[in-house]
XYZ file of C-alpha atoms in Angstrom:
778
model
C 0.000 0.000 0.000
C 1.446 3.378 -1.052
C 1.184 5.897 1.816
C 3.566 8.454 0.335
C 2.071 11.959 0.680
C -0.802 10.720 2.841
C -1.661 12.709 5.954
C -4.517 12.911 8.447
C -5.575 16.196 9.996
C -8.257 17.064 12.527
C -10.019 20.434 12.731
C -12.426 21.863 15.307
C -15.562 23.383 13.743
C -17.601 26.141 15.336
C -21.395 26.182 14.949
C -22.298 22.492 14.329
C -25.670 21.966 16.045
C -27.292 19.062 14.166
C -26.457 15.799 12.364
C -27.531 17.304 9.015
C -24.880 20.011 9.453
C -22.244 17.302 9.832
C -23.342 15.506 6.623
C -23.402 18.803 4.698
C -19.817 19.649 5.783
C -18.586 16.094 4.990
C -19.926 16.302 1.423
C -18.471 19.759 0.767
C -15.018 18.906 2.139
C -14.860 15.540 0.316
C -15.071 17.353 -3.038
C -11.967 19.489 -2.348
C -8.824 18.752 -4.352
C -6.379 16.590 -2.376
C -9.004 15.280 0.119
C -9.265 11.464 0.123
C -11.921 11.174 2.832
C -13.696 13.353 5.426
C -15.527 12.316 8.590
C -17.367 14.781 10.864
C -18.089 14.028 14.539
C -21.270 15.897 15.463
C -20.720 15.192 19.205
C -17.123 16.528 19.288
C -17.642 19.253 16.631
C -14.561 17.982 14.755
C -13.705 16.845 11.249
C -11.043 14.232 10.448
C -9.645 14.538 6.929
C -7.350 12.125 5.125
C -5.423 14.112 2.531
C -2.787 13.848 -0.174
C -0.359 16.471 1.190
C 1.181 17.079 -2.244
C -2.167 18.366 -3.612
C -3.931 19.603 -0.461
C -4.361 23.215 0.688
C -5.868 23.683 4.145
C -7.221 27.138 3.240
C -9.584 25.536 0.705
C -11.178 23.490 3.524
C -11.598 26.607 5.662
C -13.209 28.471 2.738
C -15.620 25.590 2.033
C -16.678 25.370 5.683
C -17.075 29.160 5.865
C -19.319 29.130 2.758
C -21.684 26.800 4.595
C -21.959 29.264 7.481
C -19.515 27.643 9.920
C -15.931 28.405 10.898
C -12.767 26.513 11.803
C -11.524 27.135 15.337
C -7.808 27.741 15.673
C -5.666 27.122 18.706
C -4.092 30.504 19.062
C -0.332 30.835 19.167
C 0.210 34.380 20.387
C 3.481 35.984 19.330
C 4.858 39.459 19.874
C 6.425 41.687 17.232
C 8.072 45.067 17.815
C 8.509 47.255 14.751
C 10.150 50.592 14.031
C 7.884 52.775 11.852
C 9.621 55.399 9.743
C 7.249 58.315 9.130
C 4.981 57.736 12.166
C 5.170 61.259 13.591
C 1.604 62.102 14.573
C -1.194 60.376 16.481
C -3.344 60.560 13.328
C -0.796 58.264 11.678
C -1.077 55.772 14.535
C -4.825 55.672 13.862
C -4.194 54.943 10.171
C -1.934 51.998 11.092
C -4.446 50.797 13.695
C -7.300 50.779 11.171
C -5.124 49.022 8.599
C -3.973 46.277 10.981
C -7.454 45.653 12.378
C -8.408 44.343 8.924
C -5.878 41.512 9.326
C -7.199 38.295 10.829
C -5.075 37.299 13.811
C -4.179 40.732 15.233
C -4.877 40.620 18.981
C -3.462 43.828 20.409
C -1.194 46.734 19.540
C 0.639 49.405 21.517
C 2.026 52.570 19.960
C 5.165 54.369 21.148
C 4.804 57.590 19.174
C 7.881 59.407 20.420
C 10.225 56.490 19.659
C 8.285 55.608 16.445
C 7.633 52.022 17.504
C 4.688 49.654 17.660
C 4.347 46.419 19.638
C 1.907 43.931 18.098
C 0.441 40.785 19.631
C -0.757 38.410 16.914
C -1.729 34.783 16.259
C 1.292 33.375 14.429
C -0.848 30.496 13.084
C -2.859 33.015 11.072
C -0.334 35.748 10.375
C 3.304 36.095 9.412
C 5.449 39.099 10.395
C 5.997 39.870 6.690
C 2.210 40.249 6.201
C 2.043 42.753 9.077
C 5.038 44.695 7.724
C 3.586 44.777 4.177
C 0.241 45.990 5.514
C 1.899 48.891 7.376
C 4.033 49.748 4.314
C 0.806 50.204 2.316
C 0.034 53.269 4.483
C 3.000 55.174 3.049
C 5.028 54.600 6.208
C 7.865 52.104 6.366
C 8.001 49.294 8.949
C 11.137 47.402 9.866
C 12.086 44.959 12.627
C 15.391 46.711 13.317
C 15.915 50.444 13.509
C 18.658 51.205 10.983
C 21.488 53.438 12.119
C 22.365 56.446 9.974
C 25.514 54.642 8.815
C 23.416 51.734 7.458
C 21.174 54.004 5.366
C 22.102 55.186 1.889
C 22.630 58.911 1.247
C 19.231 59.072 -0.511
C 17.423 57.313 2.375
C 18.978 59.721 4.881
C 18.407 62.889 2.913
C 15.469 62.215 0.544
C 13.025 64.568 2.309
C 15.627 67.342 2.493
C 16.639 66.891 -1.174
C 13.053 66.917 -2.493
C 12.214 69.952 -0.311
C 15.251 71.892 -1.619
C 14.407 71.023 -5.250
C 10.742 71.997 -4.682
C 11.880 75.261 -3.067
C 14.206 76.139 -5.947
C 11.481 75.354 -8.508
C 8.913 77.411 -6.567
C 11.228 80.446 -6.376
C 12.004 79.982 -10.104
C 8.276 79.858 -10.890
C 7.590 83.037 -8.879
C 10.460 84.900 -10.630
C 9.224 83.738 -14.085
C 5.690 84.894 -13.172
C 6.986 88.351 -12.171
C 8.886 88.540 -15.470
C 5.550 87.781 -17.200
C 6.911 84.660 -18.899
C 4.287 82.532 -20.667
C 2.055 80.431 -18.399
C 2.854 77.468 -20.646
C 6.350 77.570 -19.129
C 5.507 78.809 -15.608
C 2.750 76.288 -14.801
C 4.910 73.182 -15.583
C 7.585 74.625 -13.247
C 5.024 74.888 -10.431
C 3.583 71.434 -11.227
C 7.087 69.931 -11.032
C 7.663 71.717 -7.697
C 4.346 70.395 -6.321
C 5.044 66.809 -7.467
C 8.652 66.869 -6.167
C 7.868 68.344 -2.767
C 4.448 66.768 -2.367
C 5.158 63.166 -3.381
C 5.685 61.828 0.171
C 2.822 63.977 1.512
C 0.399 62.713 -1.159
C 1.465 59.092 -0.684
C 0.609 59.282 3.023
C -2.571 61.231 2.242
C -3.847 58.577 -0.185
C -3.070 55.853 2.363
C -5.039 57.843 4.973
C -7.996 58.067 2.571
C -7.985 54.273 2.154
C -8.555 53.919 5.915
C -11.021 56.868 5.959
C -8.730 58.910 8.231
C -8.551 62.690 7.892
C -4.891 63.212 8.711
C -2.781 66.284 7.954
C -1.248 64.709 4.830
C -4.679 64.031 3.310
C -5.979 67.516 4.174
C -2.820 69.117 2.767
C -3.086 67.034 -0.434
C -6.694 68.186 -0.929
C -5.697 71.809 -0.207
C -2.871 71.707 -2.799
C -5.033 69.993 -5.458
C -7.848 72.467 -4.738
C -5.517 75.486 -5.012
C -4.141 74.179 -8.318
C -7.708 73.522 -9.558
C -8.708 77.179 -9.041
C -5.466 78.400 -10.636
C -3.603 79.398 -7.445
C -0.350 77.783 -8.566
C 1.922 80.000 -6.460
C -0.129 79.254 -3.321
C -0.189 75.505 -4.052
C 3.566 75.395 -4.585
C 4.395 77.558 -1.535
C 2.117 75.415 0.664
C 3.968 72.233 -0.395
C 7.381 73.781 0.318
C 6.331 75.282 3.675
C 4.713 72.032 4.789
C 7.809 70.027 3.770
C 10.119 72.430 5.654
C 7.871 72.294 8.724
C 7.891 68.475 8.623
C 11.689 68.442 8.399
C 11.913 70.742 11.440
C 9.313 68.689 13.318
C 11.189 65.452 12.555
C 14.436 67.045 13.732
C 12.891 68.164 17.033
C 11.190 64.794 17.595
C 14.493 63.048 16.850
C 16.012 64.958 19.751
C 13.271 63.571 22.027
C 13.855 60.068 20.614
C 17.572 60.378 21.205
C 16.917 60.964 24.915
C 15.156 57.578 25.131
C 17.792 55.853 22.968
C 20.600 57.324 25.096
C 19.301 55.237 28.013
C 19.775 52.113 25.890
C 23.350 53.128 25.062
C 24.374 53.369 28.733
C 25.264 49.677 28.873
C 28.227 48.438 26.777
C 27.440 45.746 24.162
C 30.470 43.574 25.081
C 31.796 42.032 28.302
C 35.216 40.605 29.206
C 34.419 37.096 30.522
C 36.611 34.545 32.315
C 36.153 31.166 30.608
C 38.408 28.114 30.810
C 41.173 30.146 32.431
C 41.126 32.770 29.660
C 39.642 36.254 29.363
C 37.491 36.515 26.231
C 35.320 39.353 24.929
C 31.705 38.329 24.308
C 28.402 39.939 23.390
C 26.562 40.621 26.684
C 23.621 38.477 25.468
C 25.918 35.427 25.423
C 27.113 35.822 29.027
C 25.447 33.379 31.443
C 24.329 33.972 35.022
C 27.093 32.861 37.409
C 29.964 33.646 35.033
C 32.801 35.979 36.084
C 33.276 39.245 34.196
C 36.293 41.544 34.463
C 35.909 45.335 34.648
C 38.983 47.511 34.213
C 39.357 51.109 35.474
C 37.334 53.626 33.427
C 35.109 50.958 31.835
C 31.316 50.755 31.955
C 29.940 47.736 33.811
C 28.128 45.536 31.244
C 25.880 43.403 33.519
C 24.396 43.371 37.026
C 26.421 41.295 39.478
C 28.172 40.856 42.818
C 31.801 41.869 43.364
C 33.927 38.804 44.198
C 37.357 40.408 43.884
C 38.820 43.905 43.862
C 37.978 47.316 45.246
C 36.929 50.475 43.408
C 34.696 53.525 43.343
C 31.745 53.276 40.933
C 29.777 56.152 39.440
C 26.145 55.020 39.823
C 24.584 58.269 38.519
C 23.171 56.633 35.343
C 21.037 54.297 37.513
C 20.519 55.999 40.880
C 21.172 59.661 40.090
C 23.708 59.858 42.956
C 26.294 62.561 42.266
C 29.148 61.008 44.273
C 30.874 57.701 43.335
C 30.156 54.791 45.693
C 32.859 52.474 47.049
C 32.455 48.859 45.905
C 34.207 45.928 47.542
C 33.765 42.156 47.831
C 30.085 41.251 48.346
C 28.685 44.563 46.999
C 26.180 44.749 44.122
C 27.020 46.605 40.890
C 24.669 47.606 38.047
C 24.950 47.500 34.266
C 25.530 50.980 32.799
C 27.436 52.319 35.830
C 31.093 53.372 35.461
C 34.053 51.765 37.240
C 36.430 54.557 38.133
C 39.843 53.705 39.534
C 40.063 50.039 40.527
C 39.993 46.567 39.032
C 36.856 44.464 39.693
C 35.844 40.866 39.130
C 32.068 40.457 39.213
C 29.848 37.371 39.335
C 26.888 37.922 36.984
C 23.482 37.827 38.732
C 21.157 38.919 35.883
C 21.133 38.246 32.142
C 21.428 41.205 29.720
C 17.670 41.417 29.165
C 16.947 41.353 32.901
C 19.408 43.891 34.344
C 18.128 46.823 36.406
C 18.934 49.130 33.459
C 17.075 46.861 30.996
C 14.006 46.870 33.262
C 14.177 50.671 33.595
C 14.327 51.061 29.790
C 11.442 48.605 29.332
C 9.310 50.451 31.875
C 10.066 53.863 30.346
C 9.020 52.456 26.945
C 5.854 50.941 28.447
C 5.092 54.259 30.143
C 4.997 55.957 26.700
C 2.050 53.796 25.667
C -0.042 54.785 28.701
C -2.212 57.831 28.135
C -2.105 60.559 30.755
C -5.443 62.168 31.796
C -4.643 65.325 29.785
C -3.908 63.166 26.702
C -7.311 61.471 27.023
C -8.953 64.917 27.134
C -7.041 66.055 24.028
C -7.979 62.873 22.121
C -11.675 63.351 22.952
C -11.498 67.004 21.899
C -9.767 66.120 18.595
C -12.402 63.454 17.908
C -15.093 66.153 17.643
C -12.921 69.079 16.513
C -11.734 67.615 13.163
C -15.187 66.574 11.830
C -16.647 69.920 12.995
C -14.053 72.031 11.142
C -14.143 69.792 8.018
C -17.948 70.132 7.982
C -17.487 73.907 8.397
C -15.099 73.927 5.423
C -17.618 72.052 3.240
C -20.408 74.446 4.237
C -18.082 77.412 3.531
C -17.517 76.047 0.004
C -21.194 75.244 -0.670
C -23.537 77.769 1.038
C -22.111 81.112 -0.246
C -21.727 79.750 -3.809
C -25.019 77.888 -4.270
C -27.337 79.868 -1.989
C -25.953 83.434 -2.076
C -24.455 83.194 -5.586
C -20.960 84.233 -4.402
C -17.766 83.706 -6.508
C -16.808 80.019 -6.637
C -12.998 80.418 -6.488
C -13.063 82.831 -3.519
C -15.100 80.535 -1.245
C -13.386 77.329 -2.380
C -10.078 78.992 -1.437
C -11.418 79.947 2.013
C -12.716 76.400 2.516
C -9.255 75.041 1.660
C -7.726 77.337 4.317
C -10.209 75.939 6.849
C -9.247 72.372 5.844
C -5.573 73.063 6.585
C -6.449 74.624 9.947
C -8.643 71.635 10.894
C -5.688 69.281 11.539
C -5.036 69.063 15.315
C -1.392 67.871 15.107
C -0.085 70.537 17.508
C -2.847 69.787 19.987
C -2.432 66.006 19.847
C 1.384 66.054 20.159
C 1.294 68.661 22.980
C 0.901 66.095 25.780
C 2.919 62.993 24.722
C 6.102 64.921 23.896
C 5.989 66.629 27.313
C 5.250 63.387 29.171
C 8.033 61.445 27.416
C 10.526 64.268 28.043
C 9.553 64.168 31.733
C 9.820 60.366 31.975
C 13.185 60.272 30.196
C 14.656 63.104 32.282
C 13.450 61.450 35.506
C 15.063 58.145 34.445
C 18.339 59.966 33.745
C 18.200 61.380 37.278
C 17.608 57.999 38.944
C 13.805 58.193 39.206
C 11.576 55.698 37.362
C 8.050 56.999 36.662
C 5.765 54.363 35.193
C 3.489 56.543 33.080
C 2.117 59.983 32.354
C -0.750 59.500 34.801
C 1.758 59.109 37.674
C 3.792 62.123 36.531
C 0.610 64.212 36.466
C -0.499 62.857 39.859
C 2.884 63.834 41.335
C 2.247 67.394 40.159
C -1.143 67.488 41.922
C 0.005 66.197 45.329
C -0.726 68.107 48.535
C -0.392 65.274 51.100
C 2.469 62.790 51.646
C 2.415 59.765 53.955
C 5.758 58.192 54.926
C 6.434 54.787 56.372
C 8.887 55.262 59.261
C 11.298 52.325 59.196
C 13.713 52.349 56.267
C 12.158 55.512 54.836
C 12.450 58.309 57.371
C 14.982 56.226 59.300
C 17.970 54.357 57.853
C 16.343 50.961 58.450
C 19.446 49.677 60.207
C 18.475 49.514 63.909
C 21.095 48.974 66.625
C 20.786 47.689 70.192
C 21.689 50.565 72.526
C 21.087 48.880 75.864
C 19.904 45.680 77.566
C 18.057 46.281 80.868
C 17.684 43.037 82.900
C 14.786 42.637 85.366
C 13.877 40.142 88.116
C 17.522 39.198 88.902
C 18.426 38.151 85.344
C 21.759 39.119 83.801
C 22.186 41.199 80.619
C 23.863 38.280 78.831
C 20.997 35.897 79.709
C 18.363 38.319 78.385
C 20.216 38.936 75.107
C 21.063 35.232 74.630
C 17.422 34.086 74.902
C 16.203 37.022 72.789
C 18.755 36.162 70.074
C 17.660 32.501 70.156
C 14.035 33.453 69.366
C 14.983 36.124 66.811
C 17.280 33.712 64.937
C 14.101 32.374 63.290
C 12.439 35.776 62.759
C 12.360 37.933 59.616
C 11.463 41.121 61.512
C 13.775 44.082 60.852
C 14.634 44.380 64.593
C 15.732 40.720 64.779
C 19.008 41.393 62.979
C 19.925 44.158 65.451
C 19.529 41.717 68.397
C 21.511 38.976 66.602
C 24.296 41.431 65.712
C 24.612 42.512 69.357
C 24.684 38.863 70.526
C 27.505 38.140 68.056
C 29.331 41.263 69.195
C 29.139 39.996 72.791
C 30.285 36.558 71.540
C 27.271 34.790 73.037
C 26.334 31.232 72.083
C 22.880 31.486 70.488
C 20.527 28.676 71.627
C 18.431 26.627 69.180
C 14.705 27.566 69.411
C 11.904 24.975 69.145
C 8.309 25.572 67.974
C 8.983 29.144 66.821
C 5.854 31.166 66.052
C 5.565 34.764 64.796
C 2.789 36.824 66.405
C 1.875 39.190 63.539
C 2.563 42.822 64.289
C 3.348 42.131 67.942
C 6.354 39.813 68.300
C 7.288 36.116 68.464
C 7.509 33.103 70.769
C 9.622 29.945 70.941
C 10.661 27.178 73.306
C 14.247 27.433 74.532
C 15.385 24.650 76.828
C 12.345 23.504 78.795
C 10.467 26.818 78.799
C 8.505 29.033 76.368
C 9.668 32.629 75.999
C 7.988 35.632 74.375
C 9.594 38.680 72.748
C 7.780 41.686 71.387
C 6.143 45.049 71.832
C 4.717 46.711 74.921
C 1.282 45.940 73.474
C 1.929 42.160 73.433
C 2.721 42.088 77.151
C -0.091 44.499 78.056
C -2.613 42.188 76.364
C -1.211 39.258 78.347
C -1.450 41.254 81.642
C 2.326 41.166 82.331
C 2.897 44.898 82.683
C 3.345 46.658 86.022
C 3.109 50.431 86.743
C 6.910 50.531 87.187
C 7.469 48.817 83.788
C 4.964 51.119 82.064
C 6.723 54.165 83.497
C 10.133 52.917 82.326
C 8.783 52.120 78.845
C 7.159 55.558 78.529
C 10.404 57.259 79.514
C 12.414 55.365 76.851
C 9.771 55.868 74.159
C 9.820 59.648 74.714
C 13.481 59.527 73.631
C 12.334 58.096 70.221
C 13.721 54.663 71.133
C 12.119 51.355 70.222
C 11.650 49.040 73.201
C 11.441 45.229 72.981
C 10.370 43.181 76.012
C 11.482 39.608 76.742
C 9.385 37.453 79.055
C 8.382 33.901 79.976
C 4.976 32.545 80.933
C 5.824 33.534 84.550
C 7.668 36.876 84.457
C 9.458 39.568 82.455
C 13.168 38.930 81.995
C 14.235 42.308 80.640
C 14.023 45.177 78.177
C 16.098 45.612 75.011
C 16.455 49.229 73.865
C 16.852 49.671 70.115
C 17.288 52.806 68.042
C 17.039 53.366 64.297
C 18.847 56.538 63.229
C 16.927 59.197 61.313
C 18.387 59.858 57.841
C 20.726 62.840 57.648
C 18.783 64.581 54.855
C 15.335 63.725 56.245
C 14.585 67.045 58.007
C 15.901 69.253 55.135
C 13.866 67.206 52.620
C 10.642 67.523 54.628
C 11.269 71.273 54.999
C 11.766 71.520 51.218
C 8.508 69.626 50.613
C 6.651 72.204 52.668
C 8.352 75.044 50.767
C 7.168 73.658 47.423
C 3.571 73.482 48.632
C 3.007 70.124 50.348
C 0.344 70.982 52.929
C 0.350 67.865 55.098
C 2.994 65.252 55.992
C 1.989 62.103 57.901
C 3.822 59.006 59.183
C 2.794 55.362 59.574
C 4.622 52.933 61.852
C 4.205 49.637 63.639
C 6.311 51.122 66.436
C 4.899 52.300 69.784
C 3.099 55.637 70.175
C 5.828 57.166 72.327
C 8.584 56.556 69.764
C 6.323 57.655 66.901
C 5.401 60.852 68.734
C 9.060 61.680 69.511
C 10.134 61.177 65.845
C 7.121 63.152 64.552
C 8.034 66.035 66.889
C 11.713 65.955 65.871
C 10.886 66.034 62.134
C 7.883 68.375 62.389
C 5.462 65.748 61.031
C 1.820 66.900 61.151
C 0.164 63.626 62.134
C 1.038 59.970 62.669
C -0.523 56.573 63.196
C 1.424 54.133 65.408
C 1.287 50.479 66.518
C -0.079 49.486 63.101
C -0.141 45.880 61.957
C 0.865 45.461 58.260
C -2.782 45.161 57.192
C -3.677 48.312 59.178
C -1.524 50.473 56.901
C -3.987 50.034 54.021
C -6.800 51.224 56.294
C -4.688 54.224 57.320
C -4.110 55.159 53.656
C -7.856 54.862 52.984
C -8.480 57.179 55.945
C -6.075 59.792 54.495
C -7.605 59.435 51.006
C -11.077 60.086 52.412
C -9.757 63.101 54.293
C -7.448 64.651 51.635
C -8.515 63.114 48.256
C -5.023 62.698 46.650
C -2.339 61.047 48.811
C 1.125 59.654 48.035
C 2.595 56.833 50.124
C 6.388 56.594 50.425
C 7.850 53.250 51.531
C 10.368 50.539 50.686
C 8.148 48.977 48.007
C 8.336 45.467 49.475
C 6.782 45.371 52.959
C 4.550 48.328 52.090
C 3.249 46.962 48.767
C -0.496 46.897 49.744
C -0.350 50.443 51.167
C 1.526 51.717 48.089
C -1.126 50.149 45.852
C -3.973 51.692 47.892
C -2.602 55.267 47.603
C -3.056 57.709 44.714
C 0.669 57.461 44.082
C 3.006 54.782 45.448
C 6.646 55.882 45.766
C 9.292 53.260 46.623
C 12.795 54.199 47.770
C 16.165 52.530 47.172
C 14.758 50.170 44.550
C 17.863 49.623 42.373
C 18.286 45.864 42.180
C 15.003 45.193 43.994
C 12.698 43.423 41.514
C 9.567 43.492 43.699
C 9.846 47.228 44.419
C 10.320 48.070 40.738
C 7.112 46.176 39.926
C 5.079 47.459 42.891
C 5.631 51.221 42.882
C 4.153 53.862 40.555
C 7.373 55.830 41.044
C 10.654 54.183 42.061
C 13.589 56.144 43.482
C 16.606 54.100 42.449
C 18.829 55.564 45.182
C 18.180 55.387 48.912
C 17.747 59.168 49.023
C 14.673 61.167 50.069
C 15.712 64.199 47.998
C 14.263 62.490 44.912
C 10.725 63.148 46.219
C 10.775 66.985 45.930
C 12.356 66.526 42.466
C 9.481 64.264 41.333
C 6.821 66.664 42.624
C 8.512 69.679 41.003
C 8.928 67.755 37.736
C 5.241 66.729 37.812
C 4.135 70.334 38.393
C 6.385 71.616 35.621
C 5.021 68.939 33.246
C 1.406 69.895 34.088
C 2.194 73.580 33.518
C 3.881 72.900 30.159
C 0.985 70.668 29.037
C -1.468 73.486 29.853
C 0.757 75.965 27.991
C 0.909 73.646 24.972
C -2.845 73.083 24.851
C -3.395 76.856 25.109
C -0.847 77.578 22.340
C -2.419 74.994 20.015
C -6.026 76.108 20.635
C -5.242 79.843 20.621
C -3.484 79.680 17.224
C -6.312 77.535 15.802
C -8.936 79.968 17.131
C -7.162 82.979 15.576
C -6.889 81.375 12.142
C -10.410 79.946 12.192
C -11.602 83.502 12.849
C -9.445 84.894 10.039
C -10.217 82.125 7.510
C -13.951 82.701 6.926
C -13.730 86.457 6.123
C -10.754 85.666 3.849
C -8.042 87.304 5.951
C -5.876 84.153 6.067
C -4.059 82.590 3.123
C -3.216 78.928 2.573
C 0.490 79.396 3.248
C -0.317 81.365 6.415
C -2.526 78.479 7.605
C 0.275 75.949 6.953
C 2.804 78.193 8.659
C 0.501 78.604 11.673
C -0.338 74.903 11.965
C 3.199 73.587 11.698
C 4.538 76.555 13.681
C 2.208 75.603 16.524
C 3.425 71.982 16.315
C 7.052 73.071 16.539
C 6.288 75.436 19.433
C 4.635 72.716 21.540
C 7.398 70.189 20.759
C 10.210 72.549 21.756
C 8.239 73.719 24.783
C 7.708 70.112 25.934
C 11.373 69.311 25.398
C 12.330 71.946 27.992
C 11.826 69.163 30.563
C 15.052 67.559 29.297
C 16.880 70.422 31.040
C 14.964 70.130 34.323
C 17.456 69.826 37.184
C 17.263 67.647 40.289
């Protein structure tokens, strides 16, 4: 039996609801070329087909089934494709691409990154190939490619084609105007203008026609209509000048947007592409993507560190400004963490790689900045809604301007057609639409360069609206490195006994105070006993069996609830708490053994930072802590904090944030991003500190301060306020210029070239205004 070329396939069919349906499908499929037999299972909604693979085409089966009113179900295989789009400079062009791609079967989702001219597409790779997506985008007049080509890779024509055609069009236009003034025959002058229009307007018209195919009224389409209309009524000079002015304006706009794009790309260039790796006793240079976790890389003085890792040999100072924004180099020695993109200054380091190239702190920052571009800020949503109604309204007004005076009031045709064309040019909202994203991206990029990661325009805007800040105490206002100051024994116990038992219990604890007790026990060279049946008492302390007895360690509250406290103990505790000290009590089921006094130092720049926050308009500063009321009150008084909530269990912090939100509307929570994750999520704006290298904190917070430095908070708030102000300025500029020219257009006081100049001038003004954020200082 010859089985060569034979194959059996099974397909799932959607919509089979009777046995007759099954028979109908069987008959239709059996007739298809290459099908040997077909059998439909009505119960399973499947069809088994035996085919000759050399003659069979699966698409024919799908078409036959579709003709009968059913469809073949596909198991989706979702793939992701990121493309660079040359010529995608305006949000109207993103809409053209979106409409075009939505016609392709298999497109699941798309995200646009307008400032960096990129699109990320999720698609079913069983239905679509990347080449089909690229070809579809190329049909819009824009050019899609998987890899952004560097200037060196492009030919001279590719790099300069828009400039060359604009110069030629300009020369021809000036020539045409001179010939007209010299009263040369129109048979010579008009071809000069036509050549100028075709040369300068080719790329504009190509995009305009593509926009028409998707029924999108973008600037290129409106400009094409305006030029054709001007030529139709014999305004050749106007048509030619409009093309040249629009081309020049686009060149200037592309130049200014390229500066914004460069700021994002400069982040990507922080990390070197190669690493010097130790392999098989040799040092070899490799692409960073080929270096594995656990391998040893060598960093010489003056070199950039290529990957995140832990120092295993050497000593040096490292400039961490690209990641954390810290101005002073940090000393790095054995056991310290280093980040990709930072600069080794004067020493030799050997580093064990802890993260792959795509997962370094810098790579995650870049990814999050890119993701943040795709998120629309509240002001952007407003602008998009406005543009949605503005364009059709003005286009309708232009049509009415062309029709009513001519056909109802018998006015001159050419005069009112010209005025309608001016209105068409004014109707494009490019300046308005670009006013917000360019400002937001400039703000996000500048923040990232200063060691602050902001995860979207909405968070940047929220930072600018803040009036109330809530700080977690431990590790935020304080250094988070508590130390044991004193051990006070009670009931005839010795200091060493108290600390030894306390250290035994805390050896199993993850509480931040546990390490301070263990460090002191090691310093005293005490032998730490092995605890049995350890149990954490959430928010209050812990217990464990040591020897033959159970012991408890924890807060004043724990022992009060268990009726162990005496007036003398309460008085002593109150006295210590007034000094902003944290007090831990150790006791058994019979009596209290002693008190351990712990202190966590307030950060050096804490008070100046809080004072600065008040100076820039923060009206209320609050503090949350699980510590006792006495300590909380003493710290609040020392720092001038307006209100505090103490003795909070972890879950209570969310309730506290909800209380502040109800009271003050918009509230930011500042914490470490790990233990405070629920409270950060509950606030209007979650700010995590010292997050460089901390995966959880980077994911949790809305804003992440890469360095362990409070001074980043006033910077973020000032940056947010500046961004909000610039966005308002940009919206005003765009609307004000539109309003002026709409007013001038109808009575005929504005010309076509004036309208182009005003529209593109407004676009350039808002772009350059937004880009001022690149110079915003920390």
